XYZ file of C-alpha atoms in Angstrom:
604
model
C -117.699 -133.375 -216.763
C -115.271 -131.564 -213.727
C -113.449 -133.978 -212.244
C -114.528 -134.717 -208.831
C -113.359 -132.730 -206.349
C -111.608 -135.463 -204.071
C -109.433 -136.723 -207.233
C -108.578 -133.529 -207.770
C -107.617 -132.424 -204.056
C -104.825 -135.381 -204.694
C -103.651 -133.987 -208.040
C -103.638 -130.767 -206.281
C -101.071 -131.849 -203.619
C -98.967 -133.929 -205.851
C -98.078 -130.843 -208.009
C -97.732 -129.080 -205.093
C -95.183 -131.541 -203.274
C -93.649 -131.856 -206.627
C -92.724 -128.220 -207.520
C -89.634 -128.091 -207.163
C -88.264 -131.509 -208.781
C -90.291 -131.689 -211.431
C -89.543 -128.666 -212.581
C -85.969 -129.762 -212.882
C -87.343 -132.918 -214.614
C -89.076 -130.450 -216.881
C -85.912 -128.447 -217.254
C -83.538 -131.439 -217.843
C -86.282 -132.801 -220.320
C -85.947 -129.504 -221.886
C -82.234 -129.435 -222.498
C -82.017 -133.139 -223.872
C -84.488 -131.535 -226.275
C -82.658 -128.971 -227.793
C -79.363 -131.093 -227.920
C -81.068 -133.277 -229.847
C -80.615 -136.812 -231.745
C -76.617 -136.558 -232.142
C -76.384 -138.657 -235.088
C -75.099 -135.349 -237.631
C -72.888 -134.620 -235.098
C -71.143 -138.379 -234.183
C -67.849 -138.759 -235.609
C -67.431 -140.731 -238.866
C -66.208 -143.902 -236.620
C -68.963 -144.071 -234.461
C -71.751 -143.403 -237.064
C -70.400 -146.238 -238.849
C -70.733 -148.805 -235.984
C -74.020 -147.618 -235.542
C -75.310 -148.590 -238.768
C -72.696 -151.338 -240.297
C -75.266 -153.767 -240.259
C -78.110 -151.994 -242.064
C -78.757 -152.247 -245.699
C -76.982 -149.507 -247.663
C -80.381 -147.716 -247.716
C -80.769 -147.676 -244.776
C -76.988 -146.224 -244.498
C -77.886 -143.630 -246.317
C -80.693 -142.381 -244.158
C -79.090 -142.646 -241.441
C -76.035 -140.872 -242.950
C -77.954 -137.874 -243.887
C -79.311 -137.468 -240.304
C -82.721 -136.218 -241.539
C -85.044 -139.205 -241.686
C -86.107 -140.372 -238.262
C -84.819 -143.411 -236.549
C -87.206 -145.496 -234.142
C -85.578 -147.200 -231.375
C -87.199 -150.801 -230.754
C -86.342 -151.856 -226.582
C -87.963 -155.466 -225.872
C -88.123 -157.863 -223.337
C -88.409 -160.869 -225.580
C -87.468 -164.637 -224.955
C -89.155 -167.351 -225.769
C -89.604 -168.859 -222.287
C -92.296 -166.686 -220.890
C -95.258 -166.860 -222.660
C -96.232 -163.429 -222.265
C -93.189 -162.309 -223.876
C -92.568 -165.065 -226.628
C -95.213 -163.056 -229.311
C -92.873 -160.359 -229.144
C -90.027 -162.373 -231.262
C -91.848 -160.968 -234.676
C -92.563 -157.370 -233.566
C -88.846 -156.123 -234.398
C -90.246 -156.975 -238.717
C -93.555 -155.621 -237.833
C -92.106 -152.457 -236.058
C -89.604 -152.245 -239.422
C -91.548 -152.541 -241.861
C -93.613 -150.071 -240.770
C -90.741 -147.381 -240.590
C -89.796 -148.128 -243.781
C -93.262 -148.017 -245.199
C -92.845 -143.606 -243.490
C -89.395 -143.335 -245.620
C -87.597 -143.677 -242.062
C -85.684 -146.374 -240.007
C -85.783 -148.606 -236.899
C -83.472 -150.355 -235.009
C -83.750 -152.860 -232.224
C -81.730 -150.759 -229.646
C -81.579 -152.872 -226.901
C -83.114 -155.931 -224.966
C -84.072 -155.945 -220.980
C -84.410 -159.258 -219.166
C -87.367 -160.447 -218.531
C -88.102 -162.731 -215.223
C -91.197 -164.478 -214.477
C -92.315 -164.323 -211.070
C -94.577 -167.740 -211.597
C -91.473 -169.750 -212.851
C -89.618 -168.041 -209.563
C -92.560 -168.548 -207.094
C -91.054 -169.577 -204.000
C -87.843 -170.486 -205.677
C -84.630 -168.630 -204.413
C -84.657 -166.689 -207.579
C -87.805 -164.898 -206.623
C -85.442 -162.794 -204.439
C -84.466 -161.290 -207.349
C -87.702 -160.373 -208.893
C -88.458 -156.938 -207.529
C -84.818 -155.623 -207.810
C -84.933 -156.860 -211.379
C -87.284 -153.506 -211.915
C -84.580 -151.396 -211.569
C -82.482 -153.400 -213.770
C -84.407 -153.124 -216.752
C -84.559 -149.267 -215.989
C -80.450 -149.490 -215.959
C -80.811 -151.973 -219.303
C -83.374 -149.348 -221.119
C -81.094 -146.553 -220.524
C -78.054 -148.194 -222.131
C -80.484 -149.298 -225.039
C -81.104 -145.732 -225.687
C -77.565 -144.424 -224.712
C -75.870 -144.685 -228.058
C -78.155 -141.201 -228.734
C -79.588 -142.505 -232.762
C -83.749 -142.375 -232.027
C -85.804 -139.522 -232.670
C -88.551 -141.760 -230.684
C -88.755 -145.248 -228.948
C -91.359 -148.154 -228.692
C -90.926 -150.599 -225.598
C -92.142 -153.859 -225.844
C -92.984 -155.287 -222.182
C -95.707 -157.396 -220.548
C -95.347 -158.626 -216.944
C -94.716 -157.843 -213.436
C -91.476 -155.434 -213.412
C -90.821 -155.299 -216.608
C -93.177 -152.466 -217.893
C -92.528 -150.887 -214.678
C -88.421 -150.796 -215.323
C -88.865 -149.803 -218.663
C -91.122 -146.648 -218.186
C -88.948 -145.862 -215.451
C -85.787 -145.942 -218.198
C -87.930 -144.382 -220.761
C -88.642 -141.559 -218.678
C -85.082 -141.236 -217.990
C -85.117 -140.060 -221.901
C -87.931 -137.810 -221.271
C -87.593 -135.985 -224.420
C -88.414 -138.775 -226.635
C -91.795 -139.726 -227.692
C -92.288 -143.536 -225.975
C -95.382 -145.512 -227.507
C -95.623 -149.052 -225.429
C -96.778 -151.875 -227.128
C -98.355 -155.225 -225.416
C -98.745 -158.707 -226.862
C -102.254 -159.338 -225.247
C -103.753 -162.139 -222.946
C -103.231 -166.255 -223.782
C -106.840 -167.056 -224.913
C -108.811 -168.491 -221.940
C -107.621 -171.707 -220.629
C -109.184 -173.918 -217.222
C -110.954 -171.076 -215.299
C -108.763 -169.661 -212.366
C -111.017 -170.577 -209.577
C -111.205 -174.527 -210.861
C -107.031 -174.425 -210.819
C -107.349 -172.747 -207.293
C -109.550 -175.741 -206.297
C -107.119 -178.342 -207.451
C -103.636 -176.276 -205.479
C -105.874 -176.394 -202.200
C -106.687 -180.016 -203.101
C -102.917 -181.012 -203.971
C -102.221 -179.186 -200.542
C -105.092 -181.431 -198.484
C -102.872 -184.493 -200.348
C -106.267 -185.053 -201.923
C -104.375 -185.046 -205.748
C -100.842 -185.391 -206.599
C -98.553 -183.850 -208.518
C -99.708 -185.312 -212.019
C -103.296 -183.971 -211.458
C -101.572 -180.408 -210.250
C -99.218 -179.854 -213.048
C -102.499 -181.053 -215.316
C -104.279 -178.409 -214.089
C -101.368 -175.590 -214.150
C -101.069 -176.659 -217.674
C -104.320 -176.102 -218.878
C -104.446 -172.609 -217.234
C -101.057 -171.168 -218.216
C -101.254 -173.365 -221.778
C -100.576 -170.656 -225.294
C -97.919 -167.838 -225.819
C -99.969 -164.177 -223.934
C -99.985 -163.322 -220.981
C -101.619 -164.704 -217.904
C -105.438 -164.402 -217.564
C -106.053 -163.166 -214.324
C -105.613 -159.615 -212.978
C -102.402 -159.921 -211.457
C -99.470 -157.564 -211.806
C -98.726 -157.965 -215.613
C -102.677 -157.167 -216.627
C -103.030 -154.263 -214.204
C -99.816 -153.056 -215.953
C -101.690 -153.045 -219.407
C -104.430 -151.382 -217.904
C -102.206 -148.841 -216.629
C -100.308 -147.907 -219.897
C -103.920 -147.023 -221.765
C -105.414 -145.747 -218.742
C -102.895 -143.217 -218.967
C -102.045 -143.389 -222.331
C -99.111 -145.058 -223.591
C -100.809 -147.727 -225.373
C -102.876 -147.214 -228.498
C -106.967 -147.248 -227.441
C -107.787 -150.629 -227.177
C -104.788 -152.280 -227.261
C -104.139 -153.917 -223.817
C -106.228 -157.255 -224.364
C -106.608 -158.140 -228.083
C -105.078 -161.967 -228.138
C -101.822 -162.637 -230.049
C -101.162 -163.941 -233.263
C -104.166 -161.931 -234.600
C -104.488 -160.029 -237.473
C -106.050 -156.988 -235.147
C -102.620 -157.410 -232.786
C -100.761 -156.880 -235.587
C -102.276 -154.090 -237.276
C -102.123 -152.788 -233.847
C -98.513 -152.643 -233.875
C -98.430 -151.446 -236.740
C -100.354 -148.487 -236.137
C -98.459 -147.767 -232.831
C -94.724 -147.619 -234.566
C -96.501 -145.429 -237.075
C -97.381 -143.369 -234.351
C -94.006 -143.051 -232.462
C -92.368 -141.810 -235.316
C -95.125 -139.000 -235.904
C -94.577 -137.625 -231.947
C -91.025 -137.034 -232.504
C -89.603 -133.501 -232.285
C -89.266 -133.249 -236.139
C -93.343 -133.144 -236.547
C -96.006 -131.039 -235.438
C -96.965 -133.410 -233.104
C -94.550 -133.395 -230.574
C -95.291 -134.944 -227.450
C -92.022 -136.465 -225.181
C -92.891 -139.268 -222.555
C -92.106 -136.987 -219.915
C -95.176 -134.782 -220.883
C -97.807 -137.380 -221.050
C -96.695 -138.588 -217.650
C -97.726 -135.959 -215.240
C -99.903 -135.811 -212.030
C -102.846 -136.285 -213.749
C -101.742 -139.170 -215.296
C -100.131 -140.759 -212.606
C -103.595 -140.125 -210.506
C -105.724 -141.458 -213.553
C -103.286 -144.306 -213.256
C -104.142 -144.902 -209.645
C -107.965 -144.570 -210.195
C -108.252 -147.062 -212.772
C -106.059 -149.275 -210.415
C -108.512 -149.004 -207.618
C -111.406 -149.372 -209.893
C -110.198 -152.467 -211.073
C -108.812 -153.868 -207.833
C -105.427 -153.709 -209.960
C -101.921 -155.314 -208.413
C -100.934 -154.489 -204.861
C -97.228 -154.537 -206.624
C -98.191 -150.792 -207.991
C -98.604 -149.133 -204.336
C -94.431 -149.294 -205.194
C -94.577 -149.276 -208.793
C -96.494 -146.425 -209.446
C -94.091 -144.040 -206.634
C -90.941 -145.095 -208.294
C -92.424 -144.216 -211.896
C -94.029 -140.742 -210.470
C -90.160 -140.327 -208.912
C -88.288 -140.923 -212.232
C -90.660 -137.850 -213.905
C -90.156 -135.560 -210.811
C -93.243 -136.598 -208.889
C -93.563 -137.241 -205.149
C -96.724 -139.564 -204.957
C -97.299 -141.181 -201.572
C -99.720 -144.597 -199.667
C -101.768 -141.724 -198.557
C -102.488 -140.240 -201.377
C -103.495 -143.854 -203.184
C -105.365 -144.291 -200.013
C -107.380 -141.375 -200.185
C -108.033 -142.038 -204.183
C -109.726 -145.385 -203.511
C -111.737 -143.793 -200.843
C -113.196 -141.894 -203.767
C -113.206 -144.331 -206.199
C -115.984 -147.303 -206.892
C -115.056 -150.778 -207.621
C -116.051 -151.604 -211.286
C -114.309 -154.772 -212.372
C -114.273 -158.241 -211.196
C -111.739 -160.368 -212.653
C -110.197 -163.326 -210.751
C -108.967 -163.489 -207.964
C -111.769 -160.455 -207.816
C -114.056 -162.932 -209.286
C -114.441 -165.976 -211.467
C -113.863 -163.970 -214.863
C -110.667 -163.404 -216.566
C -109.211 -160.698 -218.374
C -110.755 -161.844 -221.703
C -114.222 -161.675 -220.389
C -113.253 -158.189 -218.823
C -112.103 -157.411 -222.416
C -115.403 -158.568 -224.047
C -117.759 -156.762 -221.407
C -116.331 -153.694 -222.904
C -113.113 -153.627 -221.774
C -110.739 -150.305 -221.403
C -112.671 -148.378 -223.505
C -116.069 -148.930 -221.470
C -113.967 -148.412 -218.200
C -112.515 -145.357 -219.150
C -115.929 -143.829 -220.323
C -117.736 -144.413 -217.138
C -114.797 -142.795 -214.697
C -114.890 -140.014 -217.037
C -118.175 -138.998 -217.116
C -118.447 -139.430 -213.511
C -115.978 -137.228 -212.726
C -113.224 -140.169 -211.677
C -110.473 -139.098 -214.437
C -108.382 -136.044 -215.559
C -110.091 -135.287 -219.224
C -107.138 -132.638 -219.695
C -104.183 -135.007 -220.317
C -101.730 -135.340 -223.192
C -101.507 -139.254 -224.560
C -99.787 -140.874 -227.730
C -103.068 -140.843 -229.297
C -103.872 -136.844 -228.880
C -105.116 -134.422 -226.652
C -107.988 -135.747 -224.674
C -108.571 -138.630 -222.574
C -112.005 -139.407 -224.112
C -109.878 -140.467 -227.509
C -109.448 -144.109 -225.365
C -113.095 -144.663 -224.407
C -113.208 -146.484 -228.288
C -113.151 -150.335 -229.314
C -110.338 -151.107 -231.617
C -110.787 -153.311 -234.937
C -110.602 -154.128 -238.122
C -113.116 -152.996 -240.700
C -112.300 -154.050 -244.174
C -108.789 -155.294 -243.275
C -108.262 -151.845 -241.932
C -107.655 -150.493 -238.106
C -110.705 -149.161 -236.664
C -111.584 -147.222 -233.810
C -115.140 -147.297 -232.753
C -117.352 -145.669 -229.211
C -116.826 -148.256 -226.552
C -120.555 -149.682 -225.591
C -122.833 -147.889 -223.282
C -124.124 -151.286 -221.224
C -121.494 -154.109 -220.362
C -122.000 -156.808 -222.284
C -121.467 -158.654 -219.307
C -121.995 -156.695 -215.912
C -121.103 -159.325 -213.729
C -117.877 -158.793 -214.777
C -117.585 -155.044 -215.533
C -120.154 -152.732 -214.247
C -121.370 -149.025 -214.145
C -120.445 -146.118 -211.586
C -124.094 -146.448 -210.929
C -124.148 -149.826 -209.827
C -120.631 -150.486 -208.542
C -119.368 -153.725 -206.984
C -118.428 -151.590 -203.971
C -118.497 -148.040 -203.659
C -114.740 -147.644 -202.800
C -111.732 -149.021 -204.236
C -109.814 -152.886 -204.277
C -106.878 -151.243 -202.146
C -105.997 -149.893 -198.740
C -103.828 -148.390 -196.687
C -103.330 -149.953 -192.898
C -101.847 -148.025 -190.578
C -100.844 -148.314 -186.758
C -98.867 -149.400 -183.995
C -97.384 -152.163 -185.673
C -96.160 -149.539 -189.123
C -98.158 -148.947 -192.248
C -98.637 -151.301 -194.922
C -101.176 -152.399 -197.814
C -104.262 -154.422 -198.041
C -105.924 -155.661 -201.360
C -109.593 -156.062 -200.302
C -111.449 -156.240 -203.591
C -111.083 -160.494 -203.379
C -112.095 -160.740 -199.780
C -115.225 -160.865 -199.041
C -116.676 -158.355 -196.286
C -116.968 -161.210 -193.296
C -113.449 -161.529 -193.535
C -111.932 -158.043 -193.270
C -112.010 -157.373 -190.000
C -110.226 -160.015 -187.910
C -108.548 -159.664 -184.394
C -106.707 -163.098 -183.908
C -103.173 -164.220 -182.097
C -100.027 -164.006 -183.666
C -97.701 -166.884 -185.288
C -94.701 -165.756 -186.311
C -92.729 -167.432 -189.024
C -89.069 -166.081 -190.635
C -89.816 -166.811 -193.954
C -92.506 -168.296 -195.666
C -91.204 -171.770 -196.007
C -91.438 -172.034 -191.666
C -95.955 -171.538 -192.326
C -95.757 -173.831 -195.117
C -94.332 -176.634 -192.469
C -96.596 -175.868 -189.426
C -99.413 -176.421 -192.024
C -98.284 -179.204 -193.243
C -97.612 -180.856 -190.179
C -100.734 -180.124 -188.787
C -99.897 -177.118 -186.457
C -102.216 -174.725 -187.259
C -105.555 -175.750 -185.725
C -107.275 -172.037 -184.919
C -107.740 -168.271 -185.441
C -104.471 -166.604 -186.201
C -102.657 -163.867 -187.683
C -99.459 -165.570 -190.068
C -96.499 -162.701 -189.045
C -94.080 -163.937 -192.218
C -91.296 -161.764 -191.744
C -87.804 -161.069 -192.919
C -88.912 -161.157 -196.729
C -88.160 -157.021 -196.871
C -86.740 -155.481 -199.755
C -83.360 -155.224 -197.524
C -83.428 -158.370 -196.590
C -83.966 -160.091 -198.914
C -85.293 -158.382 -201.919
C -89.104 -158.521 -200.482
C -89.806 -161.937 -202.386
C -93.415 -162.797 -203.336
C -95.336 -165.050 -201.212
C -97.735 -166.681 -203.057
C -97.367 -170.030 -201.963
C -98.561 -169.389 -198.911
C -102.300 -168.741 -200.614
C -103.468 -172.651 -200.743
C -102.872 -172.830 -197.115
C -104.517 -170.034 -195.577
C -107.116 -170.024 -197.843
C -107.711 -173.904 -196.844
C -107.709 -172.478 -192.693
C -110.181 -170.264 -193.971
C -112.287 -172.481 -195.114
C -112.133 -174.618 -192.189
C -114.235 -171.781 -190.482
C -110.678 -170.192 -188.984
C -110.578 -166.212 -188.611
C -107.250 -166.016 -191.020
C -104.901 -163.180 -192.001
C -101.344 -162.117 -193.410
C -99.219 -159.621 -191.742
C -96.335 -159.367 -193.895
C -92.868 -157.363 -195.137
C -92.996 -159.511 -198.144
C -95.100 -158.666 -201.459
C -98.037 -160.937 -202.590
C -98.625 -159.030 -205.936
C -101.888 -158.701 -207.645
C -102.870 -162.717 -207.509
C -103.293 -161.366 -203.206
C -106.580 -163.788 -202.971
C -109.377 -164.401 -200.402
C -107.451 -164.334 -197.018
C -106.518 -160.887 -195.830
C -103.250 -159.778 -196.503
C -101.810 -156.807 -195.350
C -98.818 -156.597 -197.012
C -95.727 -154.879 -197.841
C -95.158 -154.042 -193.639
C -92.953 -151.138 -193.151
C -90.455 -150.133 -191.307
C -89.299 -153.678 -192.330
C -88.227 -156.368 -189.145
C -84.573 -156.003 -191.117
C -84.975 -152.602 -189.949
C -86.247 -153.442 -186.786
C -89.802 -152.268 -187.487
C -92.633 -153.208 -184.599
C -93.261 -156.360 -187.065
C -90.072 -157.613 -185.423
C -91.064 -157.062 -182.201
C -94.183 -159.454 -182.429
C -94.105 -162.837 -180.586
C -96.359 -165.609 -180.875
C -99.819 -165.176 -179.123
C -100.090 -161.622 -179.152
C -103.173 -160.664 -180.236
C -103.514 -158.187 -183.249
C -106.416 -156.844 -184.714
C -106.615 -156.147 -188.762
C -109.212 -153.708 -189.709
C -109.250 -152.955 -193.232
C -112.751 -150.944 -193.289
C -111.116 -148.808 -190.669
C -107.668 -149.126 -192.300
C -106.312 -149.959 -189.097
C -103.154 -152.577 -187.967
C -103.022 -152.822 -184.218
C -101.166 -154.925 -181.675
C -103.654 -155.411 -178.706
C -102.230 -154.951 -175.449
C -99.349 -153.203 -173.132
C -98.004 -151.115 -175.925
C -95.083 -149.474 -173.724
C -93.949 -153.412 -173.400
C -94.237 -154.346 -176.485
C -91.945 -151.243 -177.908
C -89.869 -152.420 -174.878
C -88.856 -155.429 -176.294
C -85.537 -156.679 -178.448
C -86.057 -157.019 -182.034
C -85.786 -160.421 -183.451
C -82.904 -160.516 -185.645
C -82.504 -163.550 -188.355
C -79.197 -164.893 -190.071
C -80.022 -164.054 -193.724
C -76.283 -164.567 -195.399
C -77.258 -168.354 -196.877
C -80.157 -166.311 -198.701
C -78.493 -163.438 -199.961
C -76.479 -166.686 -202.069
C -76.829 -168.924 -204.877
C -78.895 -167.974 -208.012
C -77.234 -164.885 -208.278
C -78.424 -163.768 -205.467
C -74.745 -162.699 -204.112
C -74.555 -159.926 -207.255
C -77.332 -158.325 -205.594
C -75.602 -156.936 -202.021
C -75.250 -153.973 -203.100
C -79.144 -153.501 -204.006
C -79.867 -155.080 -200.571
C -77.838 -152.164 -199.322
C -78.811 -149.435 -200.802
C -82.892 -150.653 -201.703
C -85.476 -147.999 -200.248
C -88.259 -148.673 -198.046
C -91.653 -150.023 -199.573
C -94.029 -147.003 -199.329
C -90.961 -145.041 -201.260
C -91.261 -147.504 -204.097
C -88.867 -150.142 -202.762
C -86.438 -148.677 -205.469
C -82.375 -148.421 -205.552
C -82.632 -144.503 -207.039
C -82.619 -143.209 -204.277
């Protein structure tokens, strides 16, 4: 089937708005191309340090410069759960080059930060920046100019973010990304959320908290709900990085590993040596970028992507913009819930039918670009399989037709909402993003009086002390990505949620993030022009009255707007933040950090 004609009016004016720069992507792709892998032409000193610790067979491949050489760029330590699987990938990865008569070699590491560790810690101010880091940290892992392709091993929240932004700095190499999976399913999501609003009430202490944290985040994988770091697996098969079926298989199982196997098998046969050739910075193009944005809305995917996905689009020469995600989840039904969505987690999403079913229903409704190139072929429909193992051997099978489980993951037919989990608001008071998908329809529309707090720590004490008896609208501002690196808020979730469910009309207006865990209250999010910047959100004062739409998409301060645009811009004294946990490495970022609906990014 066509693809419908609103997804296509988008990919239409993304190409067109990106003419001109990605055709010099294209161009500078090109040239890196026919330069080529340098290692015949590196003198005899620097060949040698690139290989003095290989075995002498591998020397000698290397020496000859005709067997290909797969560079291995990973974000392991064995902190983060999501990442720790990833400390036996490098033998995996190397046996299977070996096993094609060519080479790997781990290239590079990228740090890896986990924003539920940070959570309202001073080192969350570091987390979004970090993005662009492991873009900078790719691109030296690759620098040394020895791989004929690349695999990147990355999970969570910036991470696969920063390093398809570095990978598509190499745009002429083939990149095949490779996840660990999900952490088998722990204490369901909504029972943990029960016991946080509880420990906030003082109802349970810390003992019974940590208890409950524990059983949720409790194996190596990643994180069961649909935050940030699952709607990034999503992504990379939705547009096809990932082998089919690869985003949720659990770790330390035999199909995970064959998996990896299979995909380091593949990387080598897309290099430029083959007949297969297909660079990164061909499989991401509009189409895949806009496929990438439908399966976000269709799975109420992480509000952290209405930046992610810009600055990826910008590092292949695409200009993608809040209007034209808007105007894609206008078009595009709601087919997943997984918590905060619903009470599911990714598991059961992967068991309903997972990517494969997902992928076959937007397709043959007309929701995704057929035409696209991916590591696995030419063809979108190669992904709407079930990967396994069949005899000890890797499998691909046809996705189901029904959802095993349809509370979870439904048709185009039956959607859980006919348009998408996202939003754009827009107004008086600037632009900014709303995740609806977890709110339920009673709640997203509420006009309420403003408290405004500097900083999320200034709600958390009102609440606490009992200050927050009524309808209101929580203006947290201040959290930008200039000034201070546009933290994530999360901790503010227990407390609004628990005003909401004292029968309160609650919402969010903030220039902060609250990624893709953004819950039941209303949060319209990532508020730009910024109050750093004095944006209209730092011309609110307490008691105005503002109305949040978000069937209308609107964000409106009620009343004499000529005053209000009258009025001095609070100002806050951020220098004690911007030091301490590194934080004071970061000015420069600070300085030179774009504005959120640009992709919040220092590449200005």
């Amino acid at each position: 089937m066509s693809v419908r004609q609103a997804i296509q009016d988008v990919t239409d004016r993304i190409t067109a708005r990106s003419r001109d720069s990605r055709l010099d992507y294209l161009n500078r792709l090109d040239a890196a191309r026919e330069a080529g892998v340098n290692r015949t032409v590196l003198s005899c000193g620097n060949l040698a340090h690139a290989f003095a610790a290989c075995s002498p067979t591998e020397k000698a491949q290397l020496a000859g410069g005709k067997s290909l050489n797969l560079g291995i760029v990973s974000s392991y330590n064995d902190m983060l759960s999501a990442h720790q699987p990833y400390q036996f990938y490098p033998d995996i990865i190397k046996q299977a080059a070996r096993e094609m008569g060519a080479t790997a070699q781990f290239a590079g590491g990228v740090p890896a930060m986990c924003d539920g560790v940070t959570q309202g810690q001073p080192g969350m101010d570091l987390s979004l920046f970090s993005r662009d880091v492991i873009a900078m940290a790719t691109a030296i892992a690759l620098s040394h100019n020895m791989f004929d392709a690349a695999v990147y091993l990355g999970i969570c929240d910036k991470i696969v973010p920063g390093l398809l932004i570095g990978a598509l700095t190499f745009g002429h190499l083939p990149a095949v990304f490779i996840p660990a999976g999900p952490m088998p399913s722990g204490l369901p999501n909504d029972e943990k959320a029960k016991v946080r609003q509880l420990y906030m009430e003082g109802k349970v202490g810390r003992a019974e908290l940590l208890e409950a944290e524990s059983k949720s985040y409790h194996s190596p994988g990643t994180c069961t709900f649909y935050g940030t770091a699952n709607s990034n697996q999503m992504l990379m098969e939705i547009m096809g990085l990932h082998l089919p079926g690869a985003s949720f298989v659990n770790p330390g199982t035999p199909l995970r590993d064959a998996l990896t196997k299979a995909a380091s098998v593949r990387a080598l046969s897309l290099s430029a040596q083959g007949n297969d050739y297909t660079p990164v910075g061909h499989v991401i193009d509009a189409k895949a970028i806009v496929n990438g944005l439908v399966g976000l809305h269709a799975t109420g995917g992480s509000t952290n992507h209405t930046m992610h996905l810009i600055a990826i689009a910008a590092a292949a020469g695409l200009q993608v913009t809040w209007d034209d995600m808007s105007d894609l989840s206008d078009a595009t039904p709601l087919l997943a819930r997984v918590y905060p969505n619903g009470v599911a987690d990714v598991n059961h999403f992967h068991a309903a039918g997972g990517m494969g079913f997902l992928i076959q229903e937007l397709l043959e409704s007309g929701h995704l670009h057929e035409d696209v190139k991916t590591v696995w072929g030419n063809g979108l429909s190669n992904y709407t399989v079930e990967a396994k193992l069949i005899d000890d051997k890797l499998a691909f099978e046809p996705a189901p037709k029904e959802s095993a489980l349809p509370k979870v993951l439904t048709t185009v037919a039956k959607p859980f909402q006919e348009t998408g989990g996202l939003k754009l608001l827009s107004g008086n008071l600037g632009r900014s993003v709303i995740k609806v998908s977890a709110v339920k329809p009673e709640h997203r529309v509420i006009e309420a009086p403003a408290r405004v707090f500097h900083g999320q720590e200034g709600l958390q004490a009102a609440f606490k002390a009992g200050e927050l008896t009524g309808d209101l609208i929580a203006v947290v501002r201040f959290s930008g990505p200039k000034a201070l690196g546009m933290p994530e808020l999360h901790k503010l979730t227990p407390a609004l949620g628990l005003l909401q469910d004292r029968g309160f009309k609650v919402a969010l207006l903030t220039d902060g993030r609250m990624s893709g865990a953004s819950g039941k209250v209303p949060a319209a999010i990532h508020m730009t022009p910024e109050a750093v910047n004095g944006g209209p959100i730092s011309k609110i004062r307490d008691g105005d009255m503002i109305r949040l739409d978000a069937n209308a998409g609107t964000l409106t301060f009620l009343g004499d707007e000529k005053e209000f645009f009258a009025r001095t811009p609070a100002t806050e004294d951020l220098r004690s933040q911007h030091f301490g946990m590194g934080r004071e490495l970061f000015a420069n970022f600070r300085a030179m950090v774009g504005v959120a609906d640009k992709g919040a990014s220092v590449f200005q």
